[in-house]
Short mmCIF file of C-alpha atoms in Angstrom, two decimals:
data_model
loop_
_atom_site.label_atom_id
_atom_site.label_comp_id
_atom_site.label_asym_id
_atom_site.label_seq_id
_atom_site.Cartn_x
_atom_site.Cartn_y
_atom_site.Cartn_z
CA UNK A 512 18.37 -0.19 -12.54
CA UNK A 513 21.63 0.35 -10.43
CA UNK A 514 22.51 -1.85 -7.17
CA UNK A 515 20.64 0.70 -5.09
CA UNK A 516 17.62 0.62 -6.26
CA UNK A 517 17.23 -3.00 -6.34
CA UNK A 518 18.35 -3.01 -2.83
CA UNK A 519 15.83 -0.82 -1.87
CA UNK A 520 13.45 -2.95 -3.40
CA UNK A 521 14.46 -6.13 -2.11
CA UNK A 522 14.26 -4.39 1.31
CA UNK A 523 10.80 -3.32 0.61
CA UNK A 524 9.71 -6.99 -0.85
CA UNK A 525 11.19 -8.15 2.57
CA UNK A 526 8.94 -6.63 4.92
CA UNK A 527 6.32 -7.02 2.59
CA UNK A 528 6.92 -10.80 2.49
CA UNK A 529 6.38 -10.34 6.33
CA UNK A 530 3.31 -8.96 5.94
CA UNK A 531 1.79 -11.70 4.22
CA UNK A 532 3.57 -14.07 6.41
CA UNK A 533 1.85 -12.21 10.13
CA UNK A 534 -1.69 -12.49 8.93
CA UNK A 535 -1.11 -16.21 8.56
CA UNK A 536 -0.25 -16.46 12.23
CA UNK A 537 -2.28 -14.07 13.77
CA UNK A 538 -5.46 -14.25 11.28
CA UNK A 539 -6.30 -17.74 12.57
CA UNK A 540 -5.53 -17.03 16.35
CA UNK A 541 -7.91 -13.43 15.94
CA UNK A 542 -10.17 -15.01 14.41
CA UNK A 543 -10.99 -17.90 16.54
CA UNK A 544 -10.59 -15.99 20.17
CA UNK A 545 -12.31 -12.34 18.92
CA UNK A 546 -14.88 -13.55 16.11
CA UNK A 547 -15.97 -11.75 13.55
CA UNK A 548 -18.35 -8.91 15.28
CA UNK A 549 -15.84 -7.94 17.18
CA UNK A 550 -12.76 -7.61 14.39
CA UNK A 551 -15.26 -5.68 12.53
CA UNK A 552 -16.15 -3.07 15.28
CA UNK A 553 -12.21 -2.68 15.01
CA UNK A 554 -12.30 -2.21 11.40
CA UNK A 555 -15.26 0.54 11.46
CA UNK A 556 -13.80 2.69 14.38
CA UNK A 557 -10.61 2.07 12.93
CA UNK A 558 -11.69 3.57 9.81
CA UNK A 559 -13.09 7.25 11.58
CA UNK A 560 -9.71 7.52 12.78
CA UNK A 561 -8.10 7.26 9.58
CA UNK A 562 -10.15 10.03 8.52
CA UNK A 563 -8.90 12.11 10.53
CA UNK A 564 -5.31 10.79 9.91
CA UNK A 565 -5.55 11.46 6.42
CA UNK A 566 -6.84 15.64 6.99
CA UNK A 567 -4.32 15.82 9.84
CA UNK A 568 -1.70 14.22 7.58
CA UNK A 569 -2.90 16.45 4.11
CA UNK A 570 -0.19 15.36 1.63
CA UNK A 571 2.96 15.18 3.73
CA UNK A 572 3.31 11.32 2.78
CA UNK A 573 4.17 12.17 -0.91
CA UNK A 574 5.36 15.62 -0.16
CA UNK A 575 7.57 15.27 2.32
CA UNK A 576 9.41 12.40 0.18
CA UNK A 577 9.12 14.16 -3.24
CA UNK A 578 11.10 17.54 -1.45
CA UNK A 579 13.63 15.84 0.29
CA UNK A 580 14.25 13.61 -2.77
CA UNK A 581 15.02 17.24 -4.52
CA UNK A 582 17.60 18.44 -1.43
CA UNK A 583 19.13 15.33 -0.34
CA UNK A 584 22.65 15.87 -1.63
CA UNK A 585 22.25 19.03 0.04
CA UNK A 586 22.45 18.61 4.16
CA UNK A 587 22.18 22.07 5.01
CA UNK A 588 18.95 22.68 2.53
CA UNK A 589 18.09 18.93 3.80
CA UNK A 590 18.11 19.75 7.26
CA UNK A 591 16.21 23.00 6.70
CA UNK A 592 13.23 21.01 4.70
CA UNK A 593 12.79 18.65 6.95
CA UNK A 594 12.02 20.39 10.56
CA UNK A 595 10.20 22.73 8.18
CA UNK A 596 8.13 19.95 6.74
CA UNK A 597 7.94 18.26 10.04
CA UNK A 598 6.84 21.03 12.04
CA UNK A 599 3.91 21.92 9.75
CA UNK A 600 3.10 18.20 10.41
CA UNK A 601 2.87 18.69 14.02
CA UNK A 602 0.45 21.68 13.91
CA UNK A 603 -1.60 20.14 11.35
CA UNK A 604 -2.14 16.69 13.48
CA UNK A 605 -2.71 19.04 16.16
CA UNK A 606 -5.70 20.87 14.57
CA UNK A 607 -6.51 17.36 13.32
CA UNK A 608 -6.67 15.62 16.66
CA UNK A 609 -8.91 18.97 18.14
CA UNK A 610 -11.04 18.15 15.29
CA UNK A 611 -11.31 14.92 16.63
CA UNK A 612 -12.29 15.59 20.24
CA UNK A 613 -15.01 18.19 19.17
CA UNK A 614 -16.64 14.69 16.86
CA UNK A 615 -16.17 12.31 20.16
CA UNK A 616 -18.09 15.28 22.29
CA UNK A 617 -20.85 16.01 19.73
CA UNK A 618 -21.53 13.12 17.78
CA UNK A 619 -19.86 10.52 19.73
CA UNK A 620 -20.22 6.30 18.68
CA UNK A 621 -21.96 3.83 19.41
CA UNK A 622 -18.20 2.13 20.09
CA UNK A 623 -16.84 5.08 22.02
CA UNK A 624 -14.48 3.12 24.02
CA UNK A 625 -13.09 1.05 21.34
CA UNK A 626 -12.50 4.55 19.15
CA UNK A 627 -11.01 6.37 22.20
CA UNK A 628 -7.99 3.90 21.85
CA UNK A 629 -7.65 3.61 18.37
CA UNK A 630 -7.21 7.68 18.30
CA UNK A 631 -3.87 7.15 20.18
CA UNK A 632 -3.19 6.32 16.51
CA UNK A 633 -3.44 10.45 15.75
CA UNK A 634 0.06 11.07 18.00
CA UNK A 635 1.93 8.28 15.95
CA UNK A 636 1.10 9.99 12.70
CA UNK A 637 2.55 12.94 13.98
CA UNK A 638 5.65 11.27 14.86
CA UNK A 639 6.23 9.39 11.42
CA UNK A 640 8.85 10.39 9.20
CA UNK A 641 8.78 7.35 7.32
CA UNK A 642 8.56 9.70 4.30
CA UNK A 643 12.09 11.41 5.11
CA UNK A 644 14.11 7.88 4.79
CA UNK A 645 12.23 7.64 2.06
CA UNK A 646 13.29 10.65 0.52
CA UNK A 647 17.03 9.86 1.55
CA UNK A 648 16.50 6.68 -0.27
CA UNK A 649 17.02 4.51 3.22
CA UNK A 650 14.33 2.07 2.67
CA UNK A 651 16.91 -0.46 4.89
CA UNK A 652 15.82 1.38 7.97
CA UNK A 653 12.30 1.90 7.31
CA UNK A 654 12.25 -1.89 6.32
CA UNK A 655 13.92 -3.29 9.67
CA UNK A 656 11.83 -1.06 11.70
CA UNK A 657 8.81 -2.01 9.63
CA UNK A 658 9.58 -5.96 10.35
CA UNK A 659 10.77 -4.96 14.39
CA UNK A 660 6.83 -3.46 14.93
CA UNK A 661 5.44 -6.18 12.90
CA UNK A 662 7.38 -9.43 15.32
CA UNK A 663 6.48 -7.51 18.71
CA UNK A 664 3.36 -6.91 18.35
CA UNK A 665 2.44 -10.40 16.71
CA UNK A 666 4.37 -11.86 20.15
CA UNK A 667 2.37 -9.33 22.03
CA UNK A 668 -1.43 -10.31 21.06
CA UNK A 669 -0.42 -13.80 21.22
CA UNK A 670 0.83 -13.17 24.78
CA UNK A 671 -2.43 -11.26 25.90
CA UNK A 672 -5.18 -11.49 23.93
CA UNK A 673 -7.13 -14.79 24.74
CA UNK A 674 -11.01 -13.99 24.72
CA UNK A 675 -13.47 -11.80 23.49
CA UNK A 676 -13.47 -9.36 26.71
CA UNK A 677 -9.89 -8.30 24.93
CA UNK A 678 -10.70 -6.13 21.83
CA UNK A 679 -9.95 -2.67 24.07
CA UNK A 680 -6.68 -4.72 24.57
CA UNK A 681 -6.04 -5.70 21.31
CA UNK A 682 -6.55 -2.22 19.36
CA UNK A 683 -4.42 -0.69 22.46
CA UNK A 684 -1.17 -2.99 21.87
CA UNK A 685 -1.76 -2.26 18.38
CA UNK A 686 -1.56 0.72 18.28
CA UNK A 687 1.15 1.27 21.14
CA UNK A 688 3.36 -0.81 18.86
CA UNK A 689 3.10 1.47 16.20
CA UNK A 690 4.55 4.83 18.53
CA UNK A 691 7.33 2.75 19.91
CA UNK A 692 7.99 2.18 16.10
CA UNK A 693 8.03 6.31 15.16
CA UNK A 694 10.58 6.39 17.87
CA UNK A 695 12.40 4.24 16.54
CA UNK A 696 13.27 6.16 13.30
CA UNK A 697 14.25 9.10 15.79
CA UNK A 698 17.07 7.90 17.17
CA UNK A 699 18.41 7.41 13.86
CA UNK A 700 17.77 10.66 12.00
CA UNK A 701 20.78 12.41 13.47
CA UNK A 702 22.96 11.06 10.64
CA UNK A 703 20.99 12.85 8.21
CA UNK A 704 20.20 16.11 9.48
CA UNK A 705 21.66 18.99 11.94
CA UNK A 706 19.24 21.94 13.75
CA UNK A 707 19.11 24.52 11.21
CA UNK A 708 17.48 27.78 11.87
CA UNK A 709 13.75 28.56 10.04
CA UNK A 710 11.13 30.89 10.44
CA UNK A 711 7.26 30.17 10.45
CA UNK A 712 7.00 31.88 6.95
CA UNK A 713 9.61 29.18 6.06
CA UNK A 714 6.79 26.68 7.41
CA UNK A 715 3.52 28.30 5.74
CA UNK A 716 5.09 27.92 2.55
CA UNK A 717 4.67 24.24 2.42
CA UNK A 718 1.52 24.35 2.98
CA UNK A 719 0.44 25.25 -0.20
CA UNK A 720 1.74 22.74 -2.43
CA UNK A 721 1.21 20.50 0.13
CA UNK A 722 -2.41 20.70 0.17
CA UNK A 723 -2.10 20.46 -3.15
CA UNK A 724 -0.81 16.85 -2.98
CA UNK A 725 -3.51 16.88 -0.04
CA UNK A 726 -6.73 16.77 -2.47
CA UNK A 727 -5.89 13.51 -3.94
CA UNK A 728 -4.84 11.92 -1.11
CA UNK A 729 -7.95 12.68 0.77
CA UNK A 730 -9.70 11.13 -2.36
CA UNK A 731 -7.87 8.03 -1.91
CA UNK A 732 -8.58 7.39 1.74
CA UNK A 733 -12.08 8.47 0.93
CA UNK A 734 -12.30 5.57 -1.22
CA UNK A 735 -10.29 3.29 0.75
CA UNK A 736 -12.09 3.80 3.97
CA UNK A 737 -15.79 4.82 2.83
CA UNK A 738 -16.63 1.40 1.84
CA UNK A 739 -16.03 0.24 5.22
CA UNK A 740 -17.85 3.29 6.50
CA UNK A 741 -20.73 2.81 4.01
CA UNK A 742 -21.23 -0.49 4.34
CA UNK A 743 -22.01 0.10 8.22
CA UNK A 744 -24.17 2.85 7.29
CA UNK A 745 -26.26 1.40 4.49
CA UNK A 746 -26.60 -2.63 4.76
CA UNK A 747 -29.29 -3.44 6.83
CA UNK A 748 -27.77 -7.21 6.79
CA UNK A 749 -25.50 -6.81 10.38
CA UNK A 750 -21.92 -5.78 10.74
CA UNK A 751 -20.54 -9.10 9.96
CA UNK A 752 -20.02 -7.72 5.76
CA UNK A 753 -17.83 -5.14 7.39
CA UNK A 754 -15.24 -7.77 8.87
CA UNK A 755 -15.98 -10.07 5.31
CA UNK A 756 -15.18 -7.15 3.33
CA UNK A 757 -12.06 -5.68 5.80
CA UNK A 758 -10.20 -9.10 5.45
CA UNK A 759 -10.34 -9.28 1.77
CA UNK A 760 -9.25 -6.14 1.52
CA UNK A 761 -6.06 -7.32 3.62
CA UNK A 762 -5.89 -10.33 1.83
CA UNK A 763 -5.53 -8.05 -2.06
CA UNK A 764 -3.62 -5.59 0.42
CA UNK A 765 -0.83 -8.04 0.57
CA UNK A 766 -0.08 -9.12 -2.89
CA UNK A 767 -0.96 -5.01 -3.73
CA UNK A 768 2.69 -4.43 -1.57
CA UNK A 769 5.05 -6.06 -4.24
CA UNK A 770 3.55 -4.16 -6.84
CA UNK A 771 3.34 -0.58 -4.94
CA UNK A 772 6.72 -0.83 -3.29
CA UNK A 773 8.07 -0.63 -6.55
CA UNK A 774 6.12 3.17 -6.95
CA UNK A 775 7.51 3.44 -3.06
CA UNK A 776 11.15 3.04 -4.54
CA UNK A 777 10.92 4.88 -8.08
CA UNK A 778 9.16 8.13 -6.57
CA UNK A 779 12.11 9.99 -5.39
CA UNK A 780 14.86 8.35 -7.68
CA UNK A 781 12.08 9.77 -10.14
CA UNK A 782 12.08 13.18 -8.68
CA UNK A 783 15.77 13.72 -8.29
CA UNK A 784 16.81 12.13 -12.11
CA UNK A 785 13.53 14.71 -12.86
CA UNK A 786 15.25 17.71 -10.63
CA UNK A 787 18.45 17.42 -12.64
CA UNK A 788 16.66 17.56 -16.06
CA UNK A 789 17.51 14.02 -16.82
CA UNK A 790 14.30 12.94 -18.45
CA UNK A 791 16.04 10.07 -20.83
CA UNK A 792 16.80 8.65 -17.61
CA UNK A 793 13.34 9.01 -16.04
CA UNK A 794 11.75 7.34 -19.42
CA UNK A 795 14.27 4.50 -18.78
CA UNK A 796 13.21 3.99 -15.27
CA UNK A 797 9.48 4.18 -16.02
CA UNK A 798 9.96 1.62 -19.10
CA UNK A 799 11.26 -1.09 -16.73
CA UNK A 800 8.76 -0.26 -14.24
CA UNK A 801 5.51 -0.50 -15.97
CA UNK A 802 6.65 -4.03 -17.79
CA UNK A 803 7.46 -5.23 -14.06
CA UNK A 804 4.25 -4.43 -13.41
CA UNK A 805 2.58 -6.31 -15.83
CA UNK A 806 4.99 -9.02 -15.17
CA UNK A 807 3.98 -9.08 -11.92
CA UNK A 808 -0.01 -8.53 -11.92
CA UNK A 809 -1.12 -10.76 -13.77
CA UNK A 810 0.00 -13.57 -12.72
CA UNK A 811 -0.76 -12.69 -9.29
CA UNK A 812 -4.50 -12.25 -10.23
CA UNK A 813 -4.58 -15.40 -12.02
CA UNK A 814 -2.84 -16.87 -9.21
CA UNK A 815 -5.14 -15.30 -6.73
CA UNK A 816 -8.14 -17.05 -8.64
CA UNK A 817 -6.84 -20.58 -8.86
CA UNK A 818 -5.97 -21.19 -5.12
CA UNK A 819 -7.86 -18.75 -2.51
CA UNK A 820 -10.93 -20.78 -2.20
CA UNK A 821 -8.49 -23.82 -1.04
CA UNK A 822 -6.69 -21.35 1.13
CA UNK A 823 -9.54 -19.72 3.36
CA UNK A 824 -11.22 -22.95 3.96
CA UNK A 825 -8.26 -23.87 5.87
CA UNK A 826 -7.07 -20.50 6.91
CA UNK A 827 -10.09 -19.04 8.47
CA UNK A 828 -11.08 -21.59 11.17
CA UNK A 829 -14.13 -19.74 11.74
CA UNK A 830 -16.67 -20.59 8.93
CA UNK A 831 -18.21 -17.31 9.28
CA UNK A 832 -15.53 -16.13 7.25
CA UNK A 833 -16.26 -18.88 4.12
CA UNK A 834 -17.30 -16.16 1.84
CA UNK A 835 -14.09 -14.16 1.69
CA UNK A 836 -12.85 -16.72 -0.81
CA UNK A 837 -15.43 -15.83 -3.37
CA UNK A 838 -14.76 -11.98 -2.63
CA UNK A 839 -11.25 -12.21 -2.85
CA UNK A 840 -11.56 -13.58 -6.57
CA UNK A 841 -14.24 -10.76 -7.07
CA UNK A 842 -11.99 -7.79 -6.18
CA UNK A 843 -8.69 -9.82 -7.75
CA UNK A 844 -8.84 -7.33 -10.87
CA UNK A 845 -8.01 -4.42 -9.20
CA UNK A 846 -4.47 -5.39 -8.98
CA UNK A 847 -3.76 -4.85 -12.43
CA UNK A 848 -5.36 -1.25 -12.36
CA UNK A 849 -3.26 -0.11 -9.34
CA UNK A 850 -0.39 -1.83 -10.60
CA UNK A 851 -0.68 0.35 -13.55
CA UNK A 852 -1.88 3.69 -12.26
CA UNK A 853 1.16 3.33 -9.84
CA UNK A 854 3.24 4.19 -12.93
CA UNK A 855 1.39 7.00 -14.35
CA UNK A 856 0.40 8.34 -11.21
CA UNK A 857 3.04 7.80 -8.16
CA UNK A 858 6.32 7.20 -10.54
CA UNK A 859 5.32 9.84 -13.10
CA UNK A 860 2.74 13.09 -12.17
CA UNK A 861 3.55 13.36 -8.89
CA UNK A 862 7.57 13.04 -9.13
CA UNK A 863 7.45 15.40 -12.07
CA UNK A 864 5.34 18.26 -10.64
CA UNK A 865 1.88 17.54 -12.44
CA UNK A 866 -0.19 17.06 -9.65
CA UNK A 867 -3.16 18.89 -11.00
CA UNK A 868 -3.89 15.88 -13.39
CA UNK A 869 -3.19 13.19 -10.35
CA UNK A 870 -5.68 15.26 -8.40
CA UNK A 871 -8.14 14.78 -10.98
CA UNK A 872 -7.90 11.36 -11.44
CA UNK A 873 -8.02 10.04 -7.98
CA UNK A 874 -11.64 12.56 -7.21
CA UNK A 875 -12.75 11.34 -10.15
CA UNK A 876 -11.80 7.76 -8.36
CA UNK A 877 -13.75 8.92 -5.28
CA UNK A 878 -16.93 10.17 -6.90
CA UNK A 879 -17.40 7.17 -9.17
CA UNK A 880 -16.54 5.15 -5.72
CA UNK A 881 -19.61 6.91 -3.85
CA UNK A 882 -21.81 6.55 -6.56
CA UNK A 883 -21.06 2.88 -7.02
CA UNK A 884 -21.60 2.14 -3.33
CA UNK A 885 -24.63 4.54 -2.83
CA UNK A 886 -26.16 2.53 -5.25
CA UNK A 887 -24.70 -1.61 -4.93
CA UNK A 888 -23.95 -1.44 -0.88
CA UNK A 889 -27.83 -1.45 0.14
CA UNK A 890 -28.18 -4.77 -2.58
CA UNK A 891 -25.10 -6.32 -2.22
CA UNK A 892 -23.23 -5.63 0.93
CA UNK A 893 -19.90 -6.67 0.38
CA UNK A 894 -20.16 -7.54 -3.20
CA UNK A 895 -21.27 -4.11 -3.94
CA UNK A 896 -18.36 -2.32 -1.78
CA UNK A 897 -15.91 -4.14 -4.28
CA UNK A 898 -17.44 -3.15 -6.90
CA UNK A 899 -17.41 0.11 -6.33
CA UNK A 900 -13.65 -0.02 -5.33
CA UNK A 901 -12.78 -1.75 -8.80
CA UNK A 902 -14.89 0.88 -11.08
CA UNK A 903 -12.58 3.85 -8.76
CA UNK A 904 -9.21 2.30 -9.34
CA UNK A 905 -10.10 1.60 -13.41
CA UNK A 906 -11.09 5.34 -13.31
CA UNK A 907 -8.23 6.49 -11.64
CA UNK A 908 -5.88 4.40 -14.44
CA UNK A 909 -7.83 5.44 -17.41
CA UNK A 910 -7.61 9.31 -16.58
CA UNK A 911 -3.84 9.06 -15.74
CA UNK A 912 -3.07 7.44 -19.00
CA UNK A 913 -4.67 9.54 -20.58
CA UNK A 914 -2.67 12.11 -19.71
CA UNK A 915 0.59 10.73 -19.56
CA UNK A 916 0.54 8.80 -23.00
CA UNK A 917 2.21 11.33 -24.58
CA UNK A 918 4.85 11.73 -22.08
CA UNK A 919 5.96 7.87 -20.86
CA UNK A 920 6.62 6.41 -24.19
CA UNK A 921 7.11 2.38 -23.61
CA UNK A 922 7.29 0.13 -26.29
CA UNK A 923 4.84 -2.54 -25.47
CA UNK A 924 3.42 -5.18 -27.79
CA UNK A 925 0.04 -6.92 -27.45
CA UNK A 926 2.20 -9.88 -28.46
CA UNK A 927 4.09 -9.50 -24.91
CA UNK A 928 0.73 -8.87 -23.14
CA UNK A 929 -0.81 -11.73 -24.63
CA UNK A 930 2.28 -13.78 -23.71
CA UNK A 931 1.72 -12.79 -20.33
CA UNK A 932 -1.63 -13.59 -20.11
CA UNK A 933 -0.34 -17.30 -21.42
CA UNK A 934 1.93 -18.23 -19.40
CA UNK A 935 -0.55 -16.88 -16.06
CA UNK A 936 -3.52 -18.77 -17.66
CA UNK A 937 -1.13 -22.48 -17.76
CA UNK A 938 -0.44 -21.19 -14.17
CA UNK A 939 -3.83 -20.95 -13.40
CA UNK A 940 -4.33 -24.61 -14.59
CA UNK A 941 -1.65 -26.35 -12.73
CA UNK A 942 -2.67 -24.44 -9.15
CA UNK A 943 -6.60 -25.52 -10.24
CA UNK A 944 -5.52 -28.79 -10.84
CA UNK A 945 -3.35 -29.22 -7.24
CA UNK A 946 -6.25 -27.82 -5.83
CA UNK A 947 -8.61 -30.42 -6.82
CA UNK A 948 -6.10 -33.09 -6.01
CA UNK A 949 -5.11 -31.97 -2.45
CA UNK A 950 -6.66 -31.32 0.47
CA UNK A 951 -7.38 -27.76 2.05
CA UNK A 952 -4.76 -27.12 4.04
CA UNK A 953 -1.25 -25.41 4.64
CA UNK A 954 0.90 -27.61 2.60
CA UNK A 955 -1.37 -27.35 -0.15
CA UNK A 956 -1.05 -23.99 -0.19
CA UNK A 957 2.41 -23.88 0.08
CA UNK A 958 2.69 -26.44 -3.42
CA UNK A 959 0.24 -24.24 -5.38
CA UNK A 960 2.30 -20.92 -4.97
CA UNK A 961 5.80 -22.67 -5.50
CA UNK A 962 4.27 -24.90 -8.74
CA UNK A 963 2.22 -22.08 -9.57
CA UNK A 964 5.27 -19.64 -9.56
CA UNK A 965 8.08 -22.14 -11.12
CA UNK A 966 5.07 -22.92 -14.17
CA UNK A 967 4.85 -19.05 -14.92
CA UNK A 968 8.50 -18.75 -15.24
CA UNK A 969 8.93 -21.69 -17.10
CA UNK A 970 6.10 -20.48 -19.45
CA UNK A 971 8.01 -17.05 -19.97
CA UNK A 972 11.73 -19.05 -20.61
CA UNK A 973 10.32 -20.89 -23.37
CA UNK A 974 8.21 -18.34 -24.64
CA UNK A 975 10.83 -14.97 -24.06
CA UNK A 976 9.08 -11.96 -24.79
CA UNK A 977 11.41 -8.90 -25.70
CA UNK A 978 11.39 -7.95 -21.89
CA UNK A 979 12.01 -11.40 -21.12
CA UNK A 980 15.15 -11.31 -23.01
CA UNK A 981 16.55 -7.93 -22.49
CA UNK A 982 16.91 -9.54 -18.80
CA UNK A 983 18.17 -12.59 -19.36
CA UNK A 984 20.89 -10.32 -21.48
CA UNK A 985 21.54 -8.51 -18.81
CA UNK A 986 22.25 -11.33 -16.47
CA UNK A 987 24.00 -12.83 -18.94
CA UNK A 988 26.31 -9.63 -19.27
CA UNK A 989 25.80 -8.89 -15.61
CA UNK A 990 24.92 -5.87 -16.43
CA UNK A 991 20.96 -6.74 -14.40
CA UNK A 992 21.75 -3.66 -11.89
CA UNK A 993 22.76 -1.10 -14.96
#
């Protein structure tokens, strides 16, 4: 991979490293001066809005980066596709957020107030054009901004937040934070773009094969946010398994980023290597990317396994929240499957055009989803929410290799799985084994993941499957960026 890429995804890891780092401030703090009934009336009217996001949205998150990926050394046909793209944006947000007001009028919630706020979210959607810098391949601005919304608003709910009679407070910096952050990315576009003239003909005809991307996106937020949603709906058992489940999903959200940025990186170098007919290239690229996958997802899941239970009881100082460590291992799997269906699906189908077959996959995702839930939610609560999320996401990765095992041809050896597999299970031992040891607390925590880490790579040196050692050549030849 050249210097680029790797920068982009070092920029990526960076902010997702601060990710992971801003829950373990502000988790704690939240926690302890909201509770858990009231974080979990923010996750449920948090989750309408993002319906709404997601329809207003239809697939300009993937579109918009895939076309610009195709124009970029273009400005003139850049400029052009963007206030094209953007502008069909606007008026579909628009139709989104009437959409909206007619649901708060007719059916309104029993958290009216709380939702009110959180739609403020529907005008920063319509601002974000996170997906042109991604197109551009300028993941450094995207990245700083990213890290910029993330410190302010962690200073600002620190600064004013302090009891439970703040939630309306909370969700309102949160989400002001966010606009300020869509600004942001405005000032800077002017390097990239000059007003070009377009018609609304010009704008109609994205909508098309937008929509098309829209299907399968409206399939993933359907099983991303319908748990949440169903779980409200059909336990009986209080709202408290909405807040359990919301922060494990956070917790799996955060390891999830290392893996997806890479799929955030690779889609539009995919698309323009693609666009020039360069498809030795694109197998190249996808051959690294799916063994850095594996590389990486395993080991996180067995990682994930052998220390959480140590980590929440210290983490979460309200005990209310003891369960999450238990749920957390539950729903650990579904790395590996999203790992994996972020090759076939995000670096492959959609780049290349075939986004009938990533359509089918993710429905298929969200039907097996409902069904799952329908039927485990009303037993299980939380438990059964997971398991309906890990039966979608094995769906979704079966279908897309299925159809794309003709097309990505990787040389991978059950030898090199198995030695993956390995060197995460000694892994798993040594964090077990601090665990029982040590205390719950911080430092702990801290010892597992560096231990845990430095065992797996040893375990790989000594062990060097092919992948292994076509990297260590590399370095060697400092030829790792090639």
């Amino acid at each position: 991979m050249d210097r680029k890429l790797v920068k982009n995804y070092i920029f990526s890891v960076l902010y997702q490293l601060l990710s992971i780092v801003m829950p373990l401030i502000t988790i704690p703090y939240t926690t302890r001066v909201l509770g858990l009934e009231l974080l979990s009336i923010n996750a449920a009217t948090s989750a309408i809005i993002q319906i709404f996001v997601s329809f207003g949205l239809l697939g300009v998150a993937i579109y918009g980066n895939r076309e610009i990926a195709k124009v970029r050394d273009n400005k003139k046909e850049c400029s052009k596709t963007f206030l094209e793209i953007f502008t069909m944006q606007c008026l579909s947000m628009s139709l989104s957020t009437i959409a909206f007001i007619i649901y708060a009028i007719v059916v309104g919630d029993k958290y009216m107030n709380i939702l009110l706020i959180q739609s403020i979210t529907l005008l920063s959607v319509a601002l974000d054009i996170t997906w042109f810098f991604y197109g551009v391949e300028d993941f450094k601005k995207v990245s700083i901004r990213n890290i910029l919304v993330k410190v302010i608003g962690v200073i600002l709910i620190f600064r004013f937040v302090k009891g439970t009679n703040d939630l309306p407070l909370f969700v309102f910096l949160n989400v002001m934070v966010g606009i300020c952050g869509q600004l942001v990315m405005w000032i800077q576009i002017h390097q990239y773009i000059s007003f070009t003239k377009f018609t609304l003909k010009d704008v109609l005809a994205h909508v098309k094969p937008n929509i098309a991307l829209f299907v399968p996106q409206i399939a993933i937020t359907i099983y991303s946010v319908l748990d949440i949603m169903m779980l409200r709906i059909l336990y009986s058992g209080g709202i408290d398994q909405v807040g359990l489940y919301e922060q494990t999903q956070k917790f799996i959200r955060m390891f999830l980023f290392f893996i997806t940025s890479i799929g955030s990186v690779m889609l539009p170098r995919v698309t323009n290597t693609f666009h020039k007919g360069d498809l030795e290239g694109v197998q190249k690229y996808l051959s690294k990317t799916i063994h850095l996958s594996l590389y990486l997802s395993l080991p996180m899941i067995f990682g994930i396994c052998g220390m959480v239970q140590k980590f929440v009881d210290w983490f979460f100082t309200n005990k209310d929240y003891a369960p999450v460590g238990l749920l957390i291992q539950l729903m650990s799997p579904i790395i590996l499957f999203i790992a994996l269906s972020n090759v076939f699906g995000t670096q492959y189908l959609v780049p290349t055009g075939k986004t009938k077959f990533y359509t089918i996959s993710v429905v298929a995702g969200a039907i097996v989803n409902f069904c799952v839930n329908f039927i485990s939610i009303p037993r299980l609560g939380a438990i059964g929410a997971i398991a309906g999320s890990i039966c979608a996401e094995l769906t979704v990765t079966i279908i897309q290799f299925i159809y794309t095992r003709k097309d990505i041809k990787v040389r991978l050896k059950v030898t090199e799985i198995l030695s993956i597999i390995f060197a995460s299970s000694i892994m798993f031992i040594v964090v077990v084994t601090i665990g029982t040891l040590l205390k719950s607390n911080f430092l702990t925590s801290v010892i597992q993941i560096v231990l845990g880490g430095i065992t797996y790579l040893i375990c790989l040196l000594v062990i060097r499957p092919p992948f292994v050692k076509e990297m260590l050549k590399q370095i060697k030849d400092r030829k790792v960026f090639s």
